[in-house]
Coordinates of C-alpha atoms in Angstrom, one line a residue:
Chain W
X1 CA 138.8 127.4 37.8
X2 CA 139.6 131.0 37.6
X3 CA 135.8 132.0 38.8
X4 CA 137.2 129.8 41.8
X5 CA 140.2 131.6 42.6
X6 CA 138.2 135.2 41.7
X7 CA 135.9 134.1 44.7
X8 CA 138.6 133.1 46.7
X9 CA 140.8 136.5 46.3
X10 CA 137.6 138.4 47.3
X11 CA 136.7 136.6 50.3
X12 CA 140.1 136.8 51.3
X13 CA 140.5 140.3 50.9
X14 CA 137.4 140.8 52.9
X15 CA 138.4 138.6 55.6
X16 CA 141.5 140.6 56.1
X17 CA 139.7 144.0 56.2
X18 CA 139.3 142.8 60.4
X19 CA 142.5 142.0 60.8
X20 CA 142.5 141.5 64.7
X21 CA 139.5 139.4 64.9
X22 CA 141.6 137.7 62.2
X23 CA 144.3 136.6 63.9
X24 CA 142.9 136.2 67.1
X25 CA 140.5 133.3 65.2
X26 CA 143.2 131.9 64.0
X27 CA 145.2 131.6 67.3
X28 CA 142.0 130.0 68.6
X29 CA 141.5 127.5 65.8
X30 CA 145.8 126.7 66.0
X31 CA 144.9 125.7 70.1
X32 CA 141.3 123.9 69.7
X33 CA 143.4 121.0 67.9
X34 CA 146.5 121.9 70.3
X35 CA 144.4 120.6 73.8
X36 CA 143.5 117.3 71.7
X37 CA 147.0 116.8 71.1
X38 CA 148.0 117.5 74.4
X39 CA 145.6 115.2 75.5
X40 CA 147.1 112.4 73.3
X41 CA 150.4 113.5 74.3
X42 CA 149.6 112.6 78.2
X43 CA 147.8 109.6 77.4
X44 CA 150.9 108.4 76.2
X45 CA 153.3 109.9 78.9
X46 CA 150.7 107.8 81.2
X47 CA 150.4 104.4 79.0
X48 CA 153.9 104.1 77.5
X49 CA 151.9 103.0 73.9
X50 CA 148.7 101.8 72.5
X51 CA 148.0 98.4 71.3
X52 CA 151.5 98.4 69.8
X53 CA 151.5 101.8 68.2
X54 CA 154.1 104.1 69.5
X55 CA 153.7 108.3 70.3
X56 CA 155.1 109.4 67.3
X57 CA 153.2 106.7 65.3
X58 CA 149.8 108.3 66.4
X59 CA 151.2 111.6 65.9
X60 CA 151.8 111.0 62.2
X61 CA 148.1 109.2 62.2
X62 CA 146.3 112.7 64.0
X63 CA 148.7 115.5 62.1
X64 CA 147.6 113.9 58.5
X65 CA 143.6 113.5 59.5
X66 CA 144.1 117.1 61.1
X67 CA 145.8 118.9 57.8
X68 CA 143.2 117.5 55.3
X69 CA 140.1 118.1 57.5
X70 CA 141.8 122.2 58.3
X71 CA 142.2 122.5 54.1
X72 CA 139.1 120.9 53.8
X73 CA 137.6 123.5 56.1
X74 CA 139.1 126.1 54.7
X75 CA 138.0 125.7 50.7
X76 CA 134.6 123.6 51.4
X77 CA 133.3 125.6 54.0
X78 CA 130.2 126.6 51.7
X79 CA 129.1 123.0 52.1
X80 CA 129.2 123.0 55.5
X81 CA 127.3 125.8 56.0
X82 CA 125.2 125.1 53.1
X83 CA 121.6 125.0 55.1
X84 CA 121.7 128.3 55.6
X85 CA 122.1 129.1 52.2
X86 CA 118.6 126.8 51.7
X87 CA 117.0 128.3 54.5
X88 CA 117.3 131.9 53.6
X89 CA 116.4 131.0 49.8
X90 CA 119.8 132.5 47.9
X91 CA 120.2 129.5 46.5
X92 CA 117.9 130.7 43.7
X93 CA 120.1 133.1 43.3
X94 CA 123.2 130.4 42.1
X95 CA 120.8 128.7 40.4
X96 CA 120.0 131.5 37.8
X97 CA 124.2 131.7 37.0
X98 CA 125.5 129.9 34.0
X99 CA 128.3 128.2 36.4
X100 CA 128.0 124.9 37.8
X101 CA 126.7 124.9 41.6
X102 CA 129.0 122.6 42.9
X103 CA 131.8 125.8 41.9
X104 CA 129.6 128.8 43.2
X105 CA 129.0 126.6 46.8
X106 CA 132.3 126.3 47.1
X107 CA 133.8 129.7 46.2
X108 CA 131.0 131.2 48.4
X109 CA 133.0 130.7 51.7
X110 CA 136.5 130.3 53.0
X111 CA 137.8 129.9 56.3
X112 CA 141.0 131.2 56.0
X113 CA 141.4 131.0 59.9
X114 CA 142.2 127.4 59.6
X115 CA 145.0 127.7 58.3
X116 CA 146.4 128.1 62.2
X117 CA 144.5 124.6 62.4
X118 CA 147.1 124.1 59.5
X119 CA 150.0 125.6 61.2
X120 CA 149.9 123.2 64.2
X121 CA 148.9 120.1 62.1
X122 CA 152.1 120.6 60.0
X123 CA 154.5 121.4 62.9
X124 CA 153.1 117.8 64.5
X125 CA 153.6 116.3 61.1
X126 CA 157.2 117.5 60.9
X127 CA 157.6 116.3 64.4
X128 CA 156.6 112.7 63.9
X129 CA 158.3 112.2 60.5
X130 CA 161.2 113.2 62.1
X131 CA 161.3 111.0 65.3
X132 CA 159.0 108.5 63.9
X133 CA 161.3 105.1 63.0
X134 CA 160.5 104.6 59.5
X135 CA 163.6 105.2 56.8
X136 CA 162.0 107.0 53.8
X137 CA 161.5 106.0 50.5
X138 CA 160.1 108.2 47.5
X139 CA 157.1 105.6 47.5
X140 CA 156.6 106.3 51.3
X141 CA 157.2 109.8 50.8
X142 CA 154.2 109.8 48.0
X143 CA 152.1 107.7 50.3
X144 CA 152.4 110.5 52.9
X145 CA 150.9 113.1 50.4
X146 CA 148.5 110.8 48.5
X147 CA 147.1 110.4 52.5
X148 CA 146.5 114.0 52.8
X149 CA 145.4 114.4 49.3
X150 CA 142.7 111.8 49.1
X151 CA 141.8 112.7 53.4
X152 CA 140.8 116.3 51.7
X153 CA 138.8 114.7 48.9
X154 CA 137.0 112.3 51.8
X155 CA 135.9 115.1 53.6
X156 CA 135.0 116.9 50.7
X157 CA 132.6 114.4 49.8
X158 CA 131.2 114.3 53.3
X159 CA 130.6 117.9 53.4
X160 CA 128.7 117.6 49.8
X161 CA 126.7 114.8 51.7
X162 CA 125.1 116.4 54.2
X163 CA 124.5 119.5 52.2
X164 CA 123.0 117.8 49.7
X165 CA 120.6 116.1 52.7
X166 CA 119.5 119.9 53.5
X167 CA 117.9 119.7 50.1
X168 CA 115.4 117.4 52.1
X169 CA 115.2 118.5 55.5
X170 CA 115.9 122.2 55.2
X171 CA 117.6 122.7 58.7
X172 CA 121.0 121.2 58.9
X173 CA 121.1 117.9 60.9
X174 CA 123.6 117.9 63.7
X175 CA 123.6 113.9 63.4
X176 CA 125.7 114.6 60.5
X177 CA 128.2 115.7 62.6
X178 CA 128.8 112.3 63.3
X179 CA 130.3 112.0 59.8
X180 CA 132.7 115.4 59.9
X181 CA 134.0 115.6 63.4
X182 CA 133.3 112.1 64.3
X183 CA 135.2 110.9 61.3
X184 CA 138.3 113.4 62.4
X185 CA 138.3 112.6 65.8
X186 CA 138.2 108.6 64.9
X187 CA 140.8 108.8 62.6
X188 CA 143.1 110.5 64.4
X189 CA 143.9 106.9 65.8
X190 CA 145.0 103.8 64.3
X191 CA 141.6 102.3 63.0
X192 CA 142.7 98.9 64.6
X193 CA 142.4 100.0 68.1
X194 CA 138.0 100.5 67.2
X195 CA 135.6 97.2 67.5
X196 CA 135.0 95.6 64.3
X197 CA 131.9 97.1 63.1
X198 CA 133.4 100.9 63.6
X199 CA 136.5 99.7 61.7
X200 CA 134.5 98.3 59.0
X201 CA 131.9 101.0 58.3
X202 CA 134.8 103.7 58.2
X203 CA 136.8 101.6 55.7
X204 CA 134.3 100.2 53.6
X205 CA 131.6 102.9 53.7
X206 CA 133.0 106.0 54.1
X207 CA 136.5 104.8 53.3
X208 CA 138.9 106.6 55.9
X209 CA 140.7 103.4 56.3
X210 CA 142.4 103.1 52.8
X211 CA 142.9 106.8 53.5
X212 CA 144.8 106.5 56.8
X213 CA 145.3 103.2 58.2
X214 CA 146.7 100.9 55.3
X215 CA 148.8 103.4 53.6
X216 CA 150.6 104.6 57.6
X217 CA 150.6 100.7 57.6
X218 CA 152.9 100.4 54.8
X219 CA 154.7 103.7 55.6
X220 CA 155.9 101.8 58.6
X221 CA 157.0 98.8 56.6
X222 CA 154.3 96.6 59.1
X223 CA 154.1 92.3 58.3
X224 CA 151.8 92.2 55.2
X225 CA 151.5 95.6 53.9
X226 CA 154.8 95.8 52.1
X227 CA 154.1 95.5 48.6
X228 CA 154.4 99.1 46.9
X229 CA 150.6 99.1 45.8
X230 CA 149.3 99.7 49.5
X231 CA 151.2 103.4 48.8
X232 CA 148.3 103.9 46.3
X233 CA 145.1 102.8 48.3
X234 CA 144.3 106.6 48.9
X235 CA 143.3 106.5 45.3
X236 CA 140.6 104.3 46.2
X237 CA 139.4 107.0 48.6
X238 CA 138.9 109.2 46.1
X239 CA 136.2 106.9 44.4
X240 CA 133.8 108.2 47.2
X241 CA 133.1 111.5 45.5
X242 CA 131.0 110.1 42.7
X243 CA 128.4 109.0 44.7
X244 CA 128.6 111.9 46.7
X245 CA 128.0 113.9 43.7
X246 CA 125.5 111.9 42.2
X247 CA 123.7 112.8 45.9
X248 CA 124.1 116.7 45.1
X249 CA 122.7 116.2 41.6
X250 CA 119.8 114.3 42.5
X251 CA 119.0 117.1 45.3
X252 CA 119.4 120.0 43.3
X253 CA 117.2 118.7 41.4
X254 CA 114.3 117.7 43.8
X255 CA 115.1 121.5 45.5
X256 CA 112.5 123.5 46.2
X257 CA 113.0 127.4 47.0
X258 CA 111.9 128.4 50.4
X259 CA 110.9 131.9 49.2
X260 CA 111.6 134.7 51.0
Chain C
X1 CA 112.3 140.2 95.1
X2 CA 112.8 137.2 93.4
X3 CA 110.1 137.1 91.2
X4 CA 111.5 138.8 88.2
X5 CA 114.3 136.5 88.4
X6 CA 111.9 133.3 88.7
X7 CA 109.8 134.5 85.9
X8 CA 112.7 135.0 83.4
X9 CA 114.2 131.7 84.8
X10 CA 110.5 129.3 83.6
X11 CA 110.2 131.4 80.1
X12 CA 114.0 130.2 79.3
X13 CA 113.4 126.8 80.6
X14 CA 110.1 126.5 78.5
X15 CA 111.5 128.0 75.5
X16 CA 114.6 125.6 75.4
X17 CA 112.2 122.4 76.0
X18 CA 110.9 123.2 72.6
X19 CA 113.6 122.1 70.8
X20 CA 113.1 118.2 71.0
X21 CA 114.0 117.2 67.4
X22 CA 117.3 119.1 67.7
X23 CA 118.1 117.1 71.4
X24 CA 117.4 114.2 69.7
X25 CA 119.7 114.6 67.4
X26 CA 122.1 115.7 69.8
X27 CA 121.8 112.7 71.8
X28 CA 122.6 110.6 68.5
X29 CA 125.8 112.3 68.0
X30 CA 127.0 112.4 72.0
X31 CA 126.2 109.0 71.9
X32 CA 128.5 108.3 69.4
X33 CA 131.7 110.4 70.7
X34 CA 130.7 109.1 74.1
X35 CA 131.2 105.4 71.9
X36 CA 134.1 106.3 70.9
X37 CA 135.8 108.1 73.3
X38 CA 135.5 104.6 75.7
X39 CA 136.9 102.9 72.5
X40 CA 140.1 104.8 72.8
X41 CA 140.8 104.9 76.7
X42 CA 140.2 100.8 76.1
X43 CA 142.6 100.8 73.6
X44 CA 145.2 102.6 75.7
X45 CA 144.2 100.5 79.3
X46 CA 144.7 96.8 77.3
X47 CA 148.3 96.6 77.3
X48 CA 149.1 99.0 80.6
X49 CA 152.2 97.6 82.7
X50 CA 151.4 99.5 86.0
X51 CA 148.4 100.2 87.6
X52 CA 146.4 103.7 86.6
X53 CA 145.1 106.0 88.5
X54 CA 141.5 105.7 87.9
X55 CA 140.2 102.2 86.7
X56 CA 138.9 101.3 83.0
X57 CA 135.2 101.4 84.7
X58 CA 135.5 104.8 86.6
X59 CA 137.0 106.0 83.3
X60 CA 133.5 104.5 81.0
X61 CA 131.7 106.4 83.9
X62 CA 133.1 109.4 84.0
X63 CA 132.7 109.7 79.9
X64 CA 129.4 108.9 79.8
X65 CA 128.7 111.5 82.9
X66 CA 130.5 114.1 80.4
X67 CA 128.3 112.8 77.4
X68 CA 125.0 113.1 79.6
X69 CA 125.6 116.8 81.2
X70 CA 127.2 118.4 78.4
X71 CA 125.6 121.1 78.7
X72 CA 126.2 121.9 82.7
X73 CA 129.9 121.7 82.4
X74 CA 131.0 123.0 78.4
X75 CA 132.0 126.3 78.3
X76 CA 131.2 127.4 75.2
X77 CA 127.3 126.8 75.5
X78 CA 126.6 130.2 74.8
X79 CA 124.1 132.7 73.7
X80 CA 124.6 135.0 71.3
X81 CA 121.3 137.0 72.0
X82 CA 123.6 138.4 74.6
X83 CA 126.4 139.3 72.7
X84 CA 124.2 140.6 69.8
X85 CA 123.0 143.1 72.8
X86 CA 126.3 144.0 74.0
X87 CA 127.3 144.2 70.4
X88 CA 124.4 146.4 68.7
X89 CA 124.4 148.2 71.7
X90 CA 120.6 147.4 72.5
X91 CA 122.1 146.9 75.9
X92 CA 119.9 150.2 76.7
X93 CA 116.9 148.4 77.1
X94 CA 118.3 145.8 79.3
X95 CA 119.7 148.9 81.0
X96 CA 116.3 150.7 81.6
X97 CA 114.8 147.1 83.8
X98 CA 114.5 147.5 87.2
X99 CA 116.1 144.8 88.0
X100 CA 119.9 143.9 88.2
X101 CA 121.9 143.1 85.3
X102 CA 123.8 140.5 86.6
X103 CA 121.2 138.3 88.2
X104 CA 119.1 138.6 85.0
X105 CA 121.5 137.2 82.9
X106 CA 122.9 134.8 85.2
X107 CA 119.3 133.1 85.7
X108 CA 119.2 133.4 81.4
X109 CA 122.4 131.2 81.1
X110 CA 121.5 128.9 83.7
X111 CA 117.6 128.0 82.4
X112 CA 119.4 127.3 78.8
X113 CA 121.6 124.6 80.3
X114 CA 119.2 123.3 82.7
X115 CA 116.6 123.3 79.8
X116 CA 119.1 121.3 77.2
X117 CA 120.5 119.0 79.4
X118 CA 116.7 118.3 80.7
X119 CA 116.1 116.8 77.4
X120 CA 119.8 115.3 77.0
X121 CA 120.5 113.6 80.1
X122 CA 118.1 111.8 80.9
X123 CA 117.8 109.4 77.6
X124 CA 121.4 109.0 77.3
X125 CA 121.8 108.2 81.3
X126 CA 118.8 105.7 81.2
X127 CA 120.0 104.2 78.2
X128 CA 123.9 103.4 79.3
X129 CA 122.7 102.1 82.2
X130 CA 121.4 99.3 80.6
X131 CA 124.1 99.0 77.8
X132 CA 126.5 95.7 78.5
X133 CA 129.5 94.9 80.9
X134 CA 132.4 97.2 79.9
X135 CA 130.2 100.3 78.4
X136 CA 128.0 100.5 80.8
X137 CA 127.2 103.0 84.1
X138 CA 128.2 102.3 87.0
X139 CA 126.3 103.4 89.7
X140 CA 127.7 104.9 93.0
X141 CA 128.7 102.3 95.7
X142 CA 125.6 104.1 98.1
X143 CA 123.2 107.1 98.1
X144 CA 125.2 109.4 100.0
X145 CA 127.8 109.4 97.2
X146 CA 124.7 109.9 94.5
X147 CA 123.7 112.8 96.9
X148 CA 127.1 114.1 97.3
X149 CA 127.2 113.8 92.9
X150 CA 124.2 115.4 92.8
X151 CA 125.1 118.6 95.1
X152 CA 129.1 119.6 94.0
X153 CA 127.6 118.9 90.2
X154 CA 124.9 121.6 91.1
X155 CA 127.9 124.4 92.6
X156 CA 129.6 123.1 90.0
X157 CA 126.6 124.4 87.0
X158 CA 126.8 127.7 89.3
X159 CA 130.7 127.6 88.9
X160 CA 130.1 127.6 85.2
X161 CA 127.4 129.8 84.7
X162 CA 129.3 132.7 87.1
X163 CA 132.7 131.6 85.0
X164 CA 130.7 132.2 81.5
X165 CA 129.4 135.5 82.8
X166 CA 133.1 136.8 83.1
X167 CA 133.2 135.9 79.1
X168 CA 129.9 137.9 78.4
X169 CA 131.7 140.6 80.2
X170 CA 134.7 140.1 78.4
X171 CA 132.8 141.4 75.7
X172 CA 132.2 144.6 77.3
X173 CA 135.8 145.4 76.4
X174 CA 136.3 143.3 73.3
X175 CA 133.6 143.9 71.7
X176 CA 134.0 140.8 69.7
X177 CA 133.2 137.7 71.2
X178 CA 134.9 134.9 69.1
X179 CA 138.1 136.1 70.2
X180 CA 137.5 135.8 73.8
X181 CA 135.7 133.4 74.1
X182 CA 137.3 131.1 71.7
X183 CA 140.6 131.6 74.2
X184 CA 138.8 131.2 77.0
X185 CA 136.7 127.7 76.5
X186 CA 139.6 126.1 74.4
X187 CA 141.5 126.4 77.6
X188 CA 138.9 126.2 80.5
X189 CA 137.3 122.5 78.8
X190 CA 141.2 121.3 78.9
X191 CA 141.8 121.9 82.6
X192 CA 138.0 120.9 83.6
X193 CA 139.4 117.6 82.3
X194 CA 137.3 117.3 79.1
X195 CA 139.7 116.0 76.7
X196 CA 141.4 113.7 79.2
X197 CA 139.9 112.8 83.2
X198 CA 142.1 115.1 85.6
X199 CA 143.9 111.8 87.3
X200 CA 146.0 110.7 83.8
X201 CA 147.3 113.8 83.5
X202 CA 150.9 114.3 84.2
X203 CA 151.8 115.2 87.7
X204 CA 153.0 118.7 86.9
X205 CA 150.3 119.4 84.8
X206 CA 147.7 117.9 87.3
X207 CA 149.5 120.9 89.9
X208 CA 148.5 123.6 87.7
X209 CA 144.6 122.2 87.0
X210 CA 144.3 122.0 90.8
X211 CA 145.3 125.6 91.0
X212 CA 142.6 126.8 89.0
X213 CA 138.7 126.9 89.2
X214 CA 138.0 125.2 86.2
X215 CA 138.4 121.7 87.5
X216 CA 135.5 121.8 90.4
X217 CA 132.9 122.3 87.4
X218 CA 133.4 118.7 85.7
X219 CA 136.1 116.6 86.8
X220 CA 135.4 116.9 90.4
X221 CA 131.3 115.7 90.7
X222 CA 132.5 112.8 88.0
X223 CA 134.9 111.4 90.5
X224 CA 133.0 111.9 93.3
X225 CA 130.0 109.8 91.5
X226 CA 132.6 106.9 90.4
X227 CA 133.9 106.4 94.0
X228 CA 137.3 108.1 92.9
X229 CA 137.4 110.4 95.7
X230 CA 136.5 109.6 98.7
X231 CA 133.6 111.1 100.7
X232 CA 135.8 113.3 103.4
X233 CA 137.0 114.4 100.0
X234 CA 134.2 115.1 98.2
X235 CA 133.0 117.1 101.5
X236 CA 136.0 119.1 101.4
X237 CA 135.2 119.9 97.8
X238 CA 132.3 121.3 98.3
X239 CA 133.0 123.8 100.6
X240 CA 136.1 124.8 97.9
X241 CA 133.5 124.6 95.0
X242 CA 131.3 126.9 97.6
X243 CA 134.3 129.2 98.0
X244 CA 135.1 130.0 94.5
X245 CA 131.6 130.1 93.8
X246 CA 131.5 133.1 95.7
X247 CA 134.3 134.4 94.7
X248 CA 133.7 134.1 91.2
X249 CA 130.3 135.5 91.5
X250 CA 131.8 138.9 93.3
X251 CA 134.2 139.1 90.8
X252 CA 131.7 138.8 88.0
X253 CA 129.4 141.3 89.4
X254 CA 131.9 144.3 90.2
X255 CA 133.7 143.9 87.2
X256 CA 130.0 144.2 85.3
X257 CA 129.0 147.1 87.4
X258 CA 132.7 148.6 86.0
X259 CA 132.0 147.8 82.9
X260 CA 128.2 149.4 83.0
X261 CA 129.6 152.4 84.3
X262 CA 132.0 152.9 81.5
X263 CA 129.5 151.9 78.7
X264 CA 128.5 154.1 75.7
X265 CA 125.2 153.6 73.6
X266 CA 125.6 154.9 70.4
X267 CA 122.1 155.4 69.5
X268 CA 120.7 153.7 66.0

């Protein structure tokens, strides 16, 4: 853990040695998110509501998928970029450290610019929770965090996933975007407003659904999901990991260095 | 004349083609997002008390159109070969051509997006044709509205592709291109009616897209190919398109000639 936050301070300090670029990427990353919300925002000045949800109901649903995928981005960025790492051969050179890989990938980048992804995530969190009509119990209030928490642990896993596929095909796949900023952009809504088989795979494969839809359903006290154990289904979530780093183990250990 | 600029223009287009596998997957994933996009603007048009402005079906269109010709109307289809040269300064040798800066690059940017969405659009408008009731295509009411599709979403790639070339001259002055053009697409996709179709916007907001330029590159050849606008309309459009076209292109080229005369190579 200290090796971690050693990596981090370095990259950090390096990131800031350009401090204009800096900012200016993180304006751009706080307003990429800001013309989806807009966009959502409209929808609903145009519709009134959706399916039953209200604005500030969605809001809450988008600000919580949009602050664990921006951490997520931030501290797992190695993964994402991971193919490169393949391609150029330098993995050899994490493979020769007496540290374990899955610590050297993800101390070998950071994104700090998402945290103005972060920024405008938290101000629409702050907005909904306060508008949204809910009256807030501790157990809602740790079903809030647990959301967030186990979201970042989800994507996690997904980023590990499709690195660990790169052990395979080399090149990144872009399909596996699908996964990253498919899975954001779906969860951002409700899960009930998808067809069946979408809502299905994203609950029960990838589990974004115990993450995000049953826990907001029992932070807004719906028929059905009142009993204080739906505040701890993002602890299920969390389950997804192992596989995902039984993946990783297995590829590192089919990998092959490119050379050069 | 012409012939440098046609030559450049076929190497681009038959060095994008080769990149099947990675339009394939492409086409997975915009498939997808096109999937799921529909799902949401269903979601929202079940329960609607008064009537929208554009129908559930001109809406399905008009995503899938977006899916198919991604690369005609996104902004930040870029390519960094020509920052890199901006960048490392091996401008010098594009310098020493004989032939005009702007109209090299301009044929450069447009090949790449012909060449991608060549391999995109095709498979992905075939294929929703085809798919069931609610997802599917619908095709214009008559040809002259595919014809009149076919020629404002052609000023509309020239729209782009002169609108692009004001980011690679951005550069010029920046030096650093995420800024700019990070800035530039986030906003220019939001008013071209990417996120959400022009027509749901709010009325206010709609006054300020209408203003600007970047609506004639996507929203306006979608509506014209669902039947949303009328044809009068879609004339009319064309010769605005047409307008800002030139315009654009002007613009463009004196602010690259500025920017030429003003540059420094620093050797290496």
């Amino acid at each position: 853990m200290t090796l971690y936050f050693k990596y981090m301070m370095l990259l950090f300090k390096s990131q800031m040695q350009y401090r204009a670029s800096f900012l200016l990427l993180t304006l751009g990353q706080c307003l990429t998110p800001f013309t989806v919300f807009a966009g959502l925002y409209f929808m609903f000045d145009r519709f009134g509501q959706l399916q039953g949800w209200d604005f500030y109901e969605v809001a809450l649903c988008f600000a919580v998928t949009q602050m664990a995928f921006s951490i997520t981005e931030c501290f797992a960025r190695g993964f994402d970029t991971f193919s490169s790492l393949i391609v150029s051969g330098n993995f050899d050179r994490l493979l020769v450290r007496p540290r374990s890989t899955v610590v050297q990938v993800f101390g070998s980048r950071f994104e700090f610019t998402r945290i103005g992804r972060l920024f405008l995530s938290a101000v629409v969190l702050i907005w909904a929770v306060t508008n949204i009509n809910v009256d807030w119990t501790f157990l809602k209030i740790v079903a809030l965090f647990f959301m967030v928490a186990s979201g970042i642990v989800i994507f996690t896993s997904i980023f590990i996933l499709t690195a660990s596929i790169s052990f395979w095909t080399v090149q990144g796949l872009e399909i596996a975007n699908i996964f990253t900023d498919g899975g954001r952009e779906m969860t951002q809504y409700p899960l009930n407003i998808y067809q069946k088989w979408v809502r299905r795979f994203f609950t029960f494969v990838i589990p974004f659904g115990c993450v995000n839809y049953v826990p907001l359903l029992f932070i807004l006290n719906r028929d059905g999901y009142q009993h204080p154990v739906y505040a701890l289904t993002p602890l299920a979530g969390v389950l997804f990991l192992i596989p995902c780093l039984i993946v990783w183990r297995i590829g590192v250990r089919h990998y092959r260095s490119t050379g050069s | 004349m012409m012939k440098p600029y046609i030559s450049v223009f076929k190497l681009r287009i038959s060095n994008g083609l080769q990149y099947r596998a990675a339009a394939l997957a492409g086409i997975g994933t915009q498939f997808f997002f096109g999937f799921m996009f529909i799902m949401i603007f269903e979601a929202f048009y079940a329960h609607t008390s008064g009537t929208p402005p554009m129908t559930l079906a001109e809406v399905i269109t008009y995503t899938w159109l977006k899916q198919a010709f991604l690369a005609f109307i996104v902004l930040w289809f870029r390519d960094d070969e020509l920052f890199q040269l901006i960048t490392s300064g091996n401008i010098a040798y594009e310098l020493c051509r004989p032939s005009g800066i702007y109209g090299l690059w301009y044929v450069k940017l447009l090949a790449q997006r012909l060449a991608s969405a060549m391999l995109r659009c095709f498979p992905i408008l075939i294929l929703v044709i085809f798919l069931p009731e609610p997802y599917g295509l619908q095709l214009p009411t008559d040809f002259t509205s595919f014809l009149l599709f076919l020629a404002t979403l052609f000023v509309g790639l020239l729209m782009i592709v002169s609108l692009s070339m004001l980011i690679y001259i951005s550069v010029f002055i920046t030096m650093s291109p995420a800024g700019s053009l990070l800035l530039f697409s986030v906003f220019g996709d939001f008013f071209a009616g990417l996120v959400i179709p022009v027509p749901l916007m709010p009325n206010w907001m709609q006054q300020i897209v209408y203003v600007l330029p970047f609506h004639w590159t996507a929203d306006f050849p979608f509506r014209v190919f669902t039947g949303n606008l009328s044809k009068t309309e879609a004339l009319t459009g064309l010769c605005i398109q047409s307008i800002w076209l030139v315009g654009l292109i002007a613009v463009g080229k004196f602010a690259m000639d500025r920017a030429l005369r003003r540059i420094v190579v620093q050797g290496g």
